[in-house]
Amino acid sequence: MKHAFAVTAVAAAAFALAFLILPVLALFLRVPPGDLIRALGTPAAQDALVVSIKTSAIAHAAVLLIGTPAAYAIGRGRFRGRALLLSLIELPLVLPPAVAGIALLVTFGRLGLLGGTLNALGIRIGFTQAAVILAVAFVESPLYLRAAIASFEGVDGTLLDAARTLRARPFRVFARVALPLAAGGLGAASALALARGLGEFGATLLFAGSLQGVTQTLPLAVYAQFEVNLDTALAIGAEFVFFGAALLLALKVIPGWTRSISLWTFRSASSPST
């Protein structure tokens, strides 16, 4: 009986692995490497790569700069309505991408909730790169925030109290104690959020459109090239595989980096501030 179960478990694992790996292999086997490299040199692929890197970098930087201190405040705070706030943060995670795009459009679009005010100020967002940045930030923020909150919740409160006892100021406690101790989880959250943002499709399409060189990101370029040039679509898809592999590698490496610096940063923070 035990032997039969072991064989079944191994067979199930092999089936699951094949199911996950074969589509990725097929992506590279469908077109020779030389053709893939040439396809990556096409204007459509290069423009999409530039737009994706630019918009994702700006959106991700904004998410990290705003989301990290916000996650610290929520993660270490205990206040009435906290459960409701966490639910509101997680709400965009369950929205279909098309719904997220429409929601952004009716908020920031020309005739949206804030559109009239923005137009009066000469600010146009819909179907511009600003719309891509907002769409990417909207879909990746909940993922980063929820994981970052959990990371700060896992920080040993006695270490924070010890730093405060030694007269470390609130910002110093955050920057030199809490942040390094939570860095492993924050790094993983950042990588996953970045991957989610790079792969965003529906919200970007509805809110920003698919204008080559302006708002057409890598996922939109794959969709646009699928019926025009399959080789280019496959090449752009291969770029995603490389990005994904790099991010997964980062998830494995980042925690090792942070363990070695956490103790040093805590000791630095423990010294009385001047």
PDB file of C-alpha atoms in Angstrom:
ATOM      1  CA  MET A   1       0.000   0.000   0.000  1.00  0.00           C
ATOM      2  CA  LYS A   2       2.792   2.421   0.932  1.00  0.00           C
ATOM      3  CA  HIS A   3       4.669   1.540  -2.258  1.00  0.00           C
ATOM      4  CA  ALA A   4       1.562   2.126  -4.359  1.00  0.00           C
ATOM      5  CA  PHE A   5       0.981   5.524  -2.772  1.00  0.00           C
ATOM      6  CA  ALA A   6       4.627   6.517  -3.330  1.00  0.00           C
ATOM      7  CA  VAL A   7       4.363   5.593  -7.010  1.00  0.00           C
ATOM      8  CA  THR A   8       1.120   7.556  -7.315  1.00  0.00           C
ATOM      9  CA  ALA A   9       2.647  10.599  -5.621  1.00  0.00           C
ATOM     10  CA  VAL A  10       5.701  10.526  -7.906  1.00  0.00           C
ATOM     11  CA  ALA A  11       3.479  10.149 -10.966  1.00  0.00           C
ATOM     12  CA  ALA A  12       1.334  13.082  -9.838  1.00  0.00           C
ATOM     13  CA  ALA A  13       4.445  15.208  -9.285  1.00  0.00           C
ATOM     14  CA  ALA A  14       5.791  14.286 -12.725  1.00  0.00           C
ATOM     15  CA  PHE A  15       2.459  15.144 -14.352  1.00  0.00           C
ATOM     16  CA  ALA A  16       2.283  18.495 -12.553  1.00  0.00           C
ATOM     17  CA  LEU A  17       5.872  19.324 -13.509  1.00  0.00           C
ATOM     18  CA  ALA A  18       5.267  18.430 -17.157  1.00  0.00           C
ATOM     19  CA  PHE A  19       2.059  20.458 -17.191  1.00  0.00           C
ATOM     20  CA  LEU A  20       3.920  23.529 -15.915  1.00  0.00           C
ATOM     21  CA  ILE A  21       7.168  23.167 -17.879  1.00  0.00           C
ATOM     22  CA  LEU A  22       6.017  21.965 -21.317  1.00  0.00           C
ATOM     23  CA  PRO A  23       4.233  25.207 -22.304  1.00  0.00           C
ATOM     24  CA  VAL A  24       7.351  27.193 -21.407  1.00  0.00           C
ATOM     25  CA  LEU A  25       9.569  24.849 -23.430  1.00  0.00           C
ATOM     26  CA  ALA A  26       7.152  25.008 -26.347  1.00  0.00           C
ATOM     27  CA  LEU A  27       7.521  28.776 -26.337  1.00  0.00           C
ATOM     28  CA  PHE A  28      11.226  28.423 -27.138  1.00  0.00           C
ATOM     29  CA  LEU A  29      10.981  25.321 -29.348  1.00  0.00           C
ATOM     30  CA  ARG A  30       8.379  26.846 -31.642  1.00  0.00           C
ATOM     31  CA  VAL A  31      10.868  29.284 -33.188  1.00  0.00           C
ATOM     32  CA  PRO A  32      14.642  28.790 -33.677  1.00  0.00           C
ATOM     33  CA  PRO A  33      16.855  30.888 -31.368  1.00  0.00           C
ATOM     34  CA  GLY A  34      18.155  32.955 -34.269  1.00  0.00           C
ATOM     35  CA  ASP A  35      14.638  33.949 -35.277  1.00  0.00           C
ATOM     36  CA  LEU A  36      13.797  34.815 -31.686  1.00  0.00           C
ATOM     37  CA  ILE A  37      16.802  37.116 -31.447  1.00  0.00           C
ATOM     38  CA  ARG A  38      15.907  38.814 -34.719  1.00  0.00           C
ATOM     39  CA  ALA A  39      12.302  39.219 -33.596  1.00  0.00           C
ATOM     40  CA  LEU A  40      13.475  40.912 -30.410  1.00  0.00           C
ATOM     41  CA  GLY A  41      15.110  43.532 -32.599  1.00  0.00           C
ATOM     42  CA  THR A  42      11.836  44.567 -34.226  1.00  0.00           C
ATOM     43  CA  PRO A  43      10.442  48.022 -33.402  1.00  0.00           C
ATOM     44  CA  ALA A  44       7.338  46.517 -31.788  1.00  0.00           C
ATOM     45  CA  ALA A  45       9.348  44.392 -29.353  1.00  0.00           C
ATOM     46  CA  GLN A  46      11.851  47.125 -28.522  1.00  0.00           C
ATOM     47  CA  ASP A  47       9.198  49.804 -28.045  1.00  0.00           C
ATOM     48  CA  ALA A  48       7.171  47.518 -25.783  1.00  0.00           C
ATOM     49  CA  LEU A  49      10.246  46.684 -23.712  1.00  0.00           C
ATOM     50  CA  VAL A  50      11.114  50.362 -23.236  1.00  0.00           C
ATOM     51  CA  VAL A  51       7.546  51.297 -22.278  1.00  0.00           C
ATOM     52  CA  SER A  52       7.282  48.373 -19.845  1.00  0.00           C
ATOM     53  CA  ILE A  53      10.591  49.095 -18.126  1.00  0.00           C
ATOM     54  CA  LYS A  54       9.910  52.823 -17.857  1.00  0.00           C
ATOM     55  CA  THR A  55       6.339  52.606 -16.578  1.00  0.00           C
ATOM     56  CA  SER A  56       6.964  49.621 -14.293  1.00  0.00           C
ATOM     57  CA  ALA A  57      10.015  51.276 -12.734  1.00  0.00           C
ATOM     58  CA  ILE A  58       8.121  54.482 -11.957  1.00  0.00           C
ATOM     59  CA  ALA A  59       5.044  52.666 -10.676  1.00  0.00           C
ATOM     60  CA  HIS A  60       7.084  50.257  -8.575  1.00  0.00           C
ATOM     61  CA  ALA A  61       9.180  53.027  -7.055  1.00  0.00           C
ATOM     62  CA  ALA A  62       5.999  54.858  -6.053  1.00  0.00           C
ATOM     63  CA  VAL A  63       4.534  51.682  -4.555  1.00  0.00           C
ATOM     64  CA  LEU A  64       7.680  51.067  -2.497  1.00  0.00           C
ATOM     65  CA  LEU A  65       8.082  54.665  -1.319  1.00  0.00           C
ATOM     66  CA  ILE A  66       4.460  55.039  -0.248  1.00  0.00           C
ATOM     67  CA  GLY A  67       3.590  51.448   0.552  1.00  0.00           C
ATOM     68  CA  THR A  68       6.510  50.589   2.836  1.00  0.00           C
ATOM     69  CA  PRO A  69       5.895  53.208   5.561  1.00  0.00           C
ATOM     70  CA  ALA A  70       2.149  52.640   5.185  1.00  0.00           C
ATOM     71  CA  ALA A  71       2.628  48.902   5.702  1.00  0.00           C
ATOM     72  CA  TYR A  72       4.773  49.600   8.779  1.00  0.00           C
ATOM     73  CA  ALA A  73       2.089  51.816  10.306  1.00  0.00           C
ATOM     74  CA  ILE A  74      -0.633  49.254   9.646  1.00  0.00           C
ATOM     75  CA  GLY A  75       1.465  46.221  10.539  1.00  0.00           C
ATOM     76  CA  ARG A  76       2.650  47.561  13.894  1.00  0.00           C
ATOM     77  CA  GLY A  77      -0.506  49.482  14.726  1.00  0.00           C
ATOM     78  CA  ARG A  78      -3.581  48.220  16.539  1.00  0.00           C
ATOM     79  CA  PHE A  79      -6.626  50.385  15.994  1.00  0.00           C
ATOM     80  CA  ARG A  80     -10.356  50.185  15.486  1.00  0.00           C
ATOM     81  CA  GLY A  81     -11.340  49.366  11.922  1.00  0.00           C
ATOM     82  CA  ARG A  82      -8.038  47.661  11.122  1.00  0.00           C
ATOM     83  CA  ALA A  83      -9.736  44.532   9.763  1.00  0.00           C
ATOM     84  CA  LEU A  84     -11.903  46.662   7.481  1.00  0.00           C
ATOM     85  CA  LEU A  85      -8.857  48.561   6.254  1.00  0.00           C
ATOM     86  CA  LEU A  86      -7.054  45.308   5.434  1.00  0.00           C
ATOM     87  CA  SER A  87     -10.102  44.109   3.516  1.00  0.00           C
ATOM     88  CA  LEU A  88     -10.190  47.327   1.494  1.00  0.00           C
ATOM     89  CA  ILE A  89      -6.493  46.952   0.692  1.00  0.00           C
ATOM     90  CA  GLU A  90      -7.074  43.414  -0.550  1.00  0.00           C
ATOM     91  CA  LEU A  91     -10.189  44.275  -2.566  1.00  0.00           C
ATOM     92  CA  PRO A  92      -8.356  45.082  -5.846  1.00  0.00           C
ATOM     93  CA  LEU A  93      -6.835  41.592  -5.728  1.00  0.00           C
ATOM     94  CA  VAL A  94     -10.219  40.013  -6.440  1.00  0.00           C
ATOM     95  CA  LEU A  95     -11.259  42.485  -9.132  1.00  0.00           C
ATOM     96  CA  PRO A  96     -11.120  41.184 -12.711  1.00  0.00           C
ATOM     97  CA  PRO A  97      -8.543  43.184 -14.706  1.00  0.00           C
ATOM     98  CA  ALA A  98     -11.260  44.586 -16.959  1.00  0.00           C
ATOM     99  CA  VAL A  99     -13.168  45.881 -13.933  1.00  0.00           C
ATOM    100  CA  ALA A 100      -9.988  47.461 -12.567  1.00  0.00           C
ATOM    101  CA  GLY A 101      -9.434  49.221 -15.886  1.00  0.00           C
ATOM    102  CA  ILE A 102     -12.981  50.540 -16.018  1.00  0.00           C
ATOM    103  CA  ALA A 103     -12.743  51.694 -12.392  1.00  0.00           C
ATOM    104  CA  LEU A 104      -9.593  53.663 -13.171  1.00  0.00           C
ATOM    105  CA  LEU A 105     -11.180  55.110 -16.300  1.00  0.00           C
ATOM    106  CA  VAL A 106     -14.276  56.388 -14.489  1.00  0.00           C
ATOM    107  CA  THR A 107     -12.037  57.855 -11.788  1.00  0.00           C
ATOM    108  CA  PHE A 108      -9.224  59.500 -13.739  1.00  0.00           C
ATOM    109  CA  GLY A 109     -10.644  59.591 -17.268  1.00  0.00           C
ATOM    110  CA  ARG A 110     -11.714  62.800 -18.989  1.00  0.00           C
ATOM    111  CA  LEU A 111     -15.315  62.387 -17.796  1.00  0.00           C
ATOM    112  CA  GLY A 112     -14.424  60.535 -14.611  1.00  0.00           C
ATOM    113  CA  LEU A 113     -14.817  61.384 -10.954  1.00  0.00           C
ATOM    114  CA  LEU A 114     -11.583  63.379 -10.868  1.00  0.00           C
ATOM    115  CA  GLY A 115     -11.269  63.876 -14.609  1.00  0.00           C
ATOM    116  CA  GLY A 116     -12.942  67.289 -14.727  1.00  0.00           C
ATOM    117  CA  THR A 117     -10.664  68.697 -12.054  1.00  0.00           C
ATOM    118  CA  LEU A 118      -7.587  67.230 -13.690  1.00  0.00           C
ATOM    119  CA  ASN A 119      -8.589  68.595 -17.094  1.00  0.00           C
ATOM    120  CA  ALA A 120      -9.084  72.047 -15.586  1.00  0.00           C
ATOM    121  CA  LEU A 121      -5.518  71.839 -14.310  1.00  0.00           C
ATOM    122  CA  GLY A 122      -4.299  70.786 -17.740  1.00  0.00           C
ATOM    123  CA  ILE A 123      -3.571  67.223 -16.643  1.00  0.00           C
ATOM    124  CA  ARG A 124      -4.585  64.437 -19.020  1.00  0.00           C
ATOM    125  CA  ILE A 125      -4.171  60.873 -17.807  1.00  0.00           C
ATOM    126  CA  GLY A 126      -6.336  58.531 -19.867  1.00  0.00           C
ATOM    127  CA  PHE A 127      -4.536  56.807 -22.762  1.00  0.00           C
ATOM    128  CA  THR A 128      -1.131  58.220 -21.806  1.00  0.00           C
ATOM    129  CA  GLN A 129       1.885  56.669 -20.100  1.00  0.00           C
ATOM    130  CA  ALA A 130       0.592  58.158 -16.862  1.00  0.00           C
ATOM    131  CA  ALA A 131      -2.409  55.853 -17.246  1.00  0.00           C
ATOM    132  CA  VAL A 132      -0.098  52.861 -17.642  1.00  0.00           C
ATOM    133  CA  ILE A 133       1.762  53.858 -14.472  1.00  0.00           C
ATOM    134  CA  LEU A 134      -1.481  54.224 -12.509  1.00  0.00           C
ATOM    135  CA  ALA A 135      -2.807  50.901 -13.804  1.00  0.00           C
ATOM    136  CA  VAL A 136       0.392  49.064 -12.875  1.00  0.00           C
ATOM    137  CA  ALA A 137       0.517  50.690  -9.441  1.00  0.00           C
ATOM    138  CA  PHE A 138      -3.155  49.889  -8.822  1.00  0.00           C
ATOM    139  CA  VAL A 139      -2.802  46.170  -9.506  1.00  0.00           C
ATOM    140  CA  GLU A 140       0.522  45.627  -7.724  1.00  0.00           C
ATOM    141  CA  SER A 141      -0.061  47.806  -4.647  1.00  0.00           C
ATOM    142  CA  PRO A 142      -2.399  45.391  -2.813  1.00  0.00           C
ATOM    143  CA  LEU A 143      -0.019  42.492  -3.379  1.00  0.00           C
ATOM    144  CA  TYR A 144       2.943  44.413  -1.996  1.00  0.00           C
ATOM    145  CA  LEU A 145       1.030  46.027   0.860  1.00  0.00           C
ATOM    146  CA  ARG A 146      -0.458  42.791   2.170  1.00  0.00           C
ATOM    147  CA  ALA A 147       2.871  40.970   2.130  1.00  0.00           C
ATOM    148  CA  ALA A 148       4.729  43.970   3.575  1.00  0.00           C
ATOM    149  CA  ILE A 149       2.204  44.294   6.394  1.00  0.00           C
ATOM    150  CA  ALA A 150       2.722  40.622   7.242  1.00  0.00           C
ATOM    151  CA  SER A 151       6.503  41.140   7.212  1.00  0.00           C
ATOM    152  CA  PHE A 152       6.322  44.022   9.668  1.00  0.00           C
ATOM    153  CA  GLU A 153       3.889  42.064  11.851  1.00  0.00           C
ATOM    154  CA  GLY A 154       6.538  39.360  12.100  1.00  0.00           C
ATOM    155  CA  VAL A 155       9.213  41.716  13.439  1.00  0.00           C
ATOM    156  CA  ASP A 156      10.026  41.057  17.106  1.00  0.00           C
ATOM    157  CA  GLY A 157       8.430  43.929  19.011  1.00  0.00           C
ATOM    158  CA  THR A 158      10.939  43.649  21.850  1.00  0.00           C
ATOM    159  CA  LEU A 159      13.704  44.753  19.480  1.00  0.00           C
ATOM    160  CA  LEU A 160      11.728  47.838  18.505  1.00  0.00           C
ATOM    161  CA  ASP A 161      11.024  48.575  22.167  1.00  0.00           C
ATOM    162  CA  ALA A 162      14.713  48.173  22.979  1.00  0.00           C
ATOM    163  CA  ALA A 163      15.632  50.721  20.318  1.00  0.00           C
ATOM    164  CA  ARG A 164      13.048  53.166  21.698  1.00  0.00           C
ATOM    165  CA  THR A 165      14.374  52.613  25.217  1.00  0.00           C
ATOM    166  CA  LEU A 166      17.792  53.647  23.942  1.00  0.00           C
ATOM    167  CA  ARG A 167      16.216  56.913  22.755  1.00  0.00           C
ATOM    168  CA  ALA A 168      16.108  56.053  19.065  1.00  0.00           C
ATOM    169  CA  ARG A 169      13.670  58.343  17.301  1.00  0.00           C
ATOM    170  CA  PRO A 170      10.610  56.882  15.500  1.00  0.00           C
ATOM    171  CA  PHE A 171      12.094  57.252  12.020  1.00  0.00           C
ATOM    172  CA  ARG A 172      15.362  55.693  13.181  1.00  0.00           C
ATOM    173  CA  VAL A 173      13.465  52.761  14.690  1.00  0.00           C
ATOM    174  CA  PHE A 174      11.681  52.279  11.366  1.00  0.00           C
ATOM    175  CA  ALA A 175      14.647  52.784   9.054  1.00  0.00           C
ATOM    176  CA  ARG A 176      17.430  51.125  11.063  1.00  0.00           C
ATOM    177  CA  VAL A 177      15.614  48.368  12.963  1.00  0.00           C
ATOM    178  CA  ALA A 178      12.204  47.425  11.553  1.00  0.00           C
ATOM    179  CA  LEU A 179      13.137  47.825   7.896  1.00  0.00           C
ATOM    180  CA  PRO A 180      16.248  45.592   7.944  1.00  0.00           C
ATOM    181  CA  LEU A 181      14.519  42.942  10.058  1.00  0.00           C
ATOM    182  CA  ALA A 182      11.613  42.815   7.598  1.00  0.00           C
ATOM    183  CA  ALA A 183      13.814  43.177   4.514  1.00  0.00           C
ATOM    184  CA  GLY A 184      13.606  39.518   3.500  1.00  0.00           C
ATOM    185  CA  GLY A 185       9.830  39.573   3.332  1.00  0.00           C
ATOM    186  CA  LEU A 186       9.802  43.036   1.789  1.00  0.00           C
ATOM    187  CA  GLY A 187      12.202  41.926  -0.934  1.00  0.00           C
ATOM    188  CA  ALA A 188      10.049  38.929  -1.800  1.00  0.00           C
ATOM    189  CA  ALA A 189       6.927  41.095  -1.776  1.00  0.00           C
ATOM    190  CA  SER A 190       8.644  43.635  -4.013  1.00  0.00           C
ATOM    191  CA  ALA A 191       9.699  41.015  -6.557  1.00  0.00           C
ATOM    192  CA  LEU A 192       6.245  39.447  -6.711  1.00  0.00           C
ATOM    193  CA  ALA A 193       4.570  42.835  -7.018  1.00  0.00           C
ATOM    194  CA  LEU A 194       6.956  43.848  -9.790  1.00  0.00           C
ATOM    195  CA  ALA A 195       6.202  40.639 -11.672  1.00  0.00           C
ATOM    196  CA  ARG A 196       2.485  41.286 -11.273  1.00  0.00           C
ATOM    197  CA  GLY A 197       2.887  44.808 -12.591  1.00  0.00           C
ATOM    198  CA  LEU A 198       4.956  43.746 -15.596  1.00  0.00           C
ATOM    199  CA  GLY A 199       2.322  41.188 -16.535  1.00  0.00           C
ATOM    200  CA  GLU A 200      -0.671  43.508 -16.234  1.00  0.00           C
ATOM    201  CA  PHE A 201      -2.907  43.412 -19.307  1.00  0.00           C
ATOM    202  CA  GLY A 202      -6.613  44.101 -18.875  1.00  0.00           C
ATOM    203  CA  ALA A 203      -6.524  47.244 -16.746  1.00  0.00           C
ATOM    204  CA  THR A 204      -3.830  48.786 -18.934  1.00  0.00           C
ATOM    205  CA  LEU A 205      -5.690  48.009 -22.155  1.00  0.00           C
ATOM    206  CA  LEU A 206      -8.950  49.603 -21.007  1.00  0.00           C
ATOM    207  CA  PHE A 207      -7.440  52.596 -19.220  1.00  0.00           C
ATOM    208  CA  ALA A 208      -4.367  53.379 -21.337  1.00  0.00           C
ATOM    209  CA  GLY A 209      -5.027  51.722 -24.680  1.00  0.00           C
ATOM    210  CA  SER A 210      -2.403  49.973 -26.793  1.00  0.00           C
ATOM    211  CA  LEU A 211      -0.448  52.649 -28.658  1.00  0.00           C
ATOM    212  CA  GLN A 212       2.935  51.390 -29.852  1.00  0.00           C
ATOM    213  CA  GLY A 213       5.761  53.334 -28.285  1.00  0.00           C
ATOM    214  CA  VAL A 214       3.377  55.145 -25.933  1.00  0.00           C
ATOM    215  CA  THR A 215       1.195  52.798 -23.895  1.00  0.00           C
ATOM    216  CA  GLN A 216       1.825  49.383 -25.455  1.00  0.00           C
ATOM    217  CA  THR A 217       3.542  47.285 -22.791  1.00  0.00           C
ATOM    218  CA  LEU A 218       4.979  43.801 -23.281  1.00  0.00           C
ATOM    219  CA  PRO A 219       1.697  41.944 -22.598  1.00  0.00           C
ATOM    220  CA  LEU A 220      -0.180  44.262 -24.952  1.00  0.00           C
ATOM    221  CA  ALA A 221       2.512  43.797 -27.597  1.00  0.00           C
ATOM    222  CA  VAL A 222       2.136  40.010 -27.387  1.00  0.00           C
ATOM    223  CA  TYR A 223      -1.596  40.400 -27.925  1.00  0.00           C
ATOM    224  CA  ALA A 224      -1.135  42.858 -30.807  1.00  0.00           C
ATOM    225  CA  GLN A 225       1.539  40.776 -32.543  1.00  0.00           C
ATOM    226  CA  PHE A 226      -0.228  37.441 -32.137  1.00  0.00           C
ATOM    227  CA  GLU A 227      -2.277  37.900 -35.305  1.00  0.00           C
ATOM    228  CA  VAL A 228       0.375  39.899 -37.165  1.00  0.00           C
ATOM    229  CA  ASN A 229       3.709  38.199 -36.514  1.00  0.00           C
ATOM    230  CA  LEU A 230       3.745  35.080 -34.365  1.00  0.00           C
ATOM    231  CA  ASP A 231       7.544  35.039 -34.160  1.00  0.00           C
ATOM    232  CA  THR A 232       7.567  38.503 -32.608  1.00  0.00           C
ATOM    233  CA  ALA A 233       4.829  37.495 -30.178  1.00  0.00           C
ATOM    234  CA  LEU A 234       6.865  34.449 -29.159  1.00  0.00           C
ATOM    235  CA  ALA A 235      10.008  36.540 -28.762  1.00  0.00           C
ATOM    236  CA  ILE A 236       8.251  38.993 -26.481  1.00  0.00           C
ATOM    237  CA  GLY A 237       6.851  36.059 -24.531  1.00  0.00           C
ATOM    238  CA  ALA A 238      10.383  34.729 -24.139  1.00  0.00           C
ATOM    239  CA  GLU A 239      11.382  38.052 -22.591  1.00  0.00           C
ATOM    240  CA  PHE A 240       8.752  37.457 -19.932  1.00  0.00           C
ATOM    241  CA  VAL A 241      10.233  34.055 -19.178  1.00  0.00           C
ATOM    242  CA  PHE A 242      13.666  35.593 -18.599  1.00  0.00           C
ATOM    243  CA  PHE A 243      12.197  38.337 -16.412  1.00  0.00           C
ATOM    244  CA  GLY A 244      10.267  35.764 -14.410  1.00  0.00           C
ATOM    245  CA  ALA A 245      13.325  33.567 -13.929  1.00  0.00           C
ATOM    246  CA  ALA A 246      15.333  36.554 -12.700  1.00  0.00           C
ATOM    247  CA  LEU A 247      12.623  37.517 -10.224  1.00  0.00           C
ATOM    248  CA  LEU A 248      12.324  33.965  -8.903  1.00  0.00           C
ATOM    249  CA  LEU A 249      16.091  33.872  -8.434  1.00  0.00           C
ATOM    250  CA  ALA A 250      15.886  37.150  -6.547  1.00  0.00           C
ATOM    251  CA  LEU A 251      13.287  35.638  -4.219  1.00  0.00           C
ATOM    252  CA  LYS A 252      15.816  32.953  -3.273  1.00  0.00           C
ATOM    253  CA  VAL A 253      18.825  35.260  -2.911  1.00  0.00           C
ATOM    254  CA  ILE A 254      17.375  38.322  -1.149  1.00  0.00           C
ATOM    255  CA  PRO A 255      16.629  36.625   2.219  1.00  0.00           C
ATOM    256  CA  GLY A 256      20.251  35.473   2.437  1.00  0.00           C
ATOM    257  CA  TRP A 257      21.485  39.011   1.929  1.00  0.00           C
ATOM    258  CA  THR A 258      19.291  40.453   4.633  1.00  0.00           C
ATOM    259  CA  ARG A 259      20.157  37.957   7.374  1.00  0.00           C
ATOM    260  CA  SER A 260      23.783  39.076   7.377  1.00  0.00           C
ATOM    261  CA  ILE A 261      22.969  42.783   7.780  1.00  0.00           C
ATOM    262  CA  SER A 262      20.033  42.664  10.200  1.00  0.00           C
ATOM    263  CA  LEU A 263      22.137  42.288  13.363  1.00  0.00           C
ATOM    264  CA  TRP A 264      24.563  45.017  12.289  1.00  0.00           C
ATOM    265  CA  THR A 265      21.785  47.498  11.548  1.00  0.00           C
ATOM    266  CA  PHE A 266      20.073  46.785  14.859  1.00  0.00           C
ATOM    267  CA  ARG A 267      23.287  47.464  16.755  1.00  0.00           C
ATOM    268  CA  SER A 268      23.752  50.707  14.843  1.00  0.00           C
ATOM    269  CA  ALA A 269      20.204  51.758  15.648  1.00  0.00           C
ATOM    270  CA  SER A 270      20.659  50.900  19.302  1.00  0.00           C
ATOM    271  CA  SER A 271      23.264  53.612  19.795  1.00  0.00           C
ATOM    272  CA  PRO A 272      21.730  56.790  21.298  1.00  0.00           C
ATOM    273  CA  SER A 273      20.784  59.386  18.713  1.00  0.00           C
ATOM    274  CA  THR A 274      22.405  62.746  18.855  1.00  0.00           C
TER     275      THR A 274
END
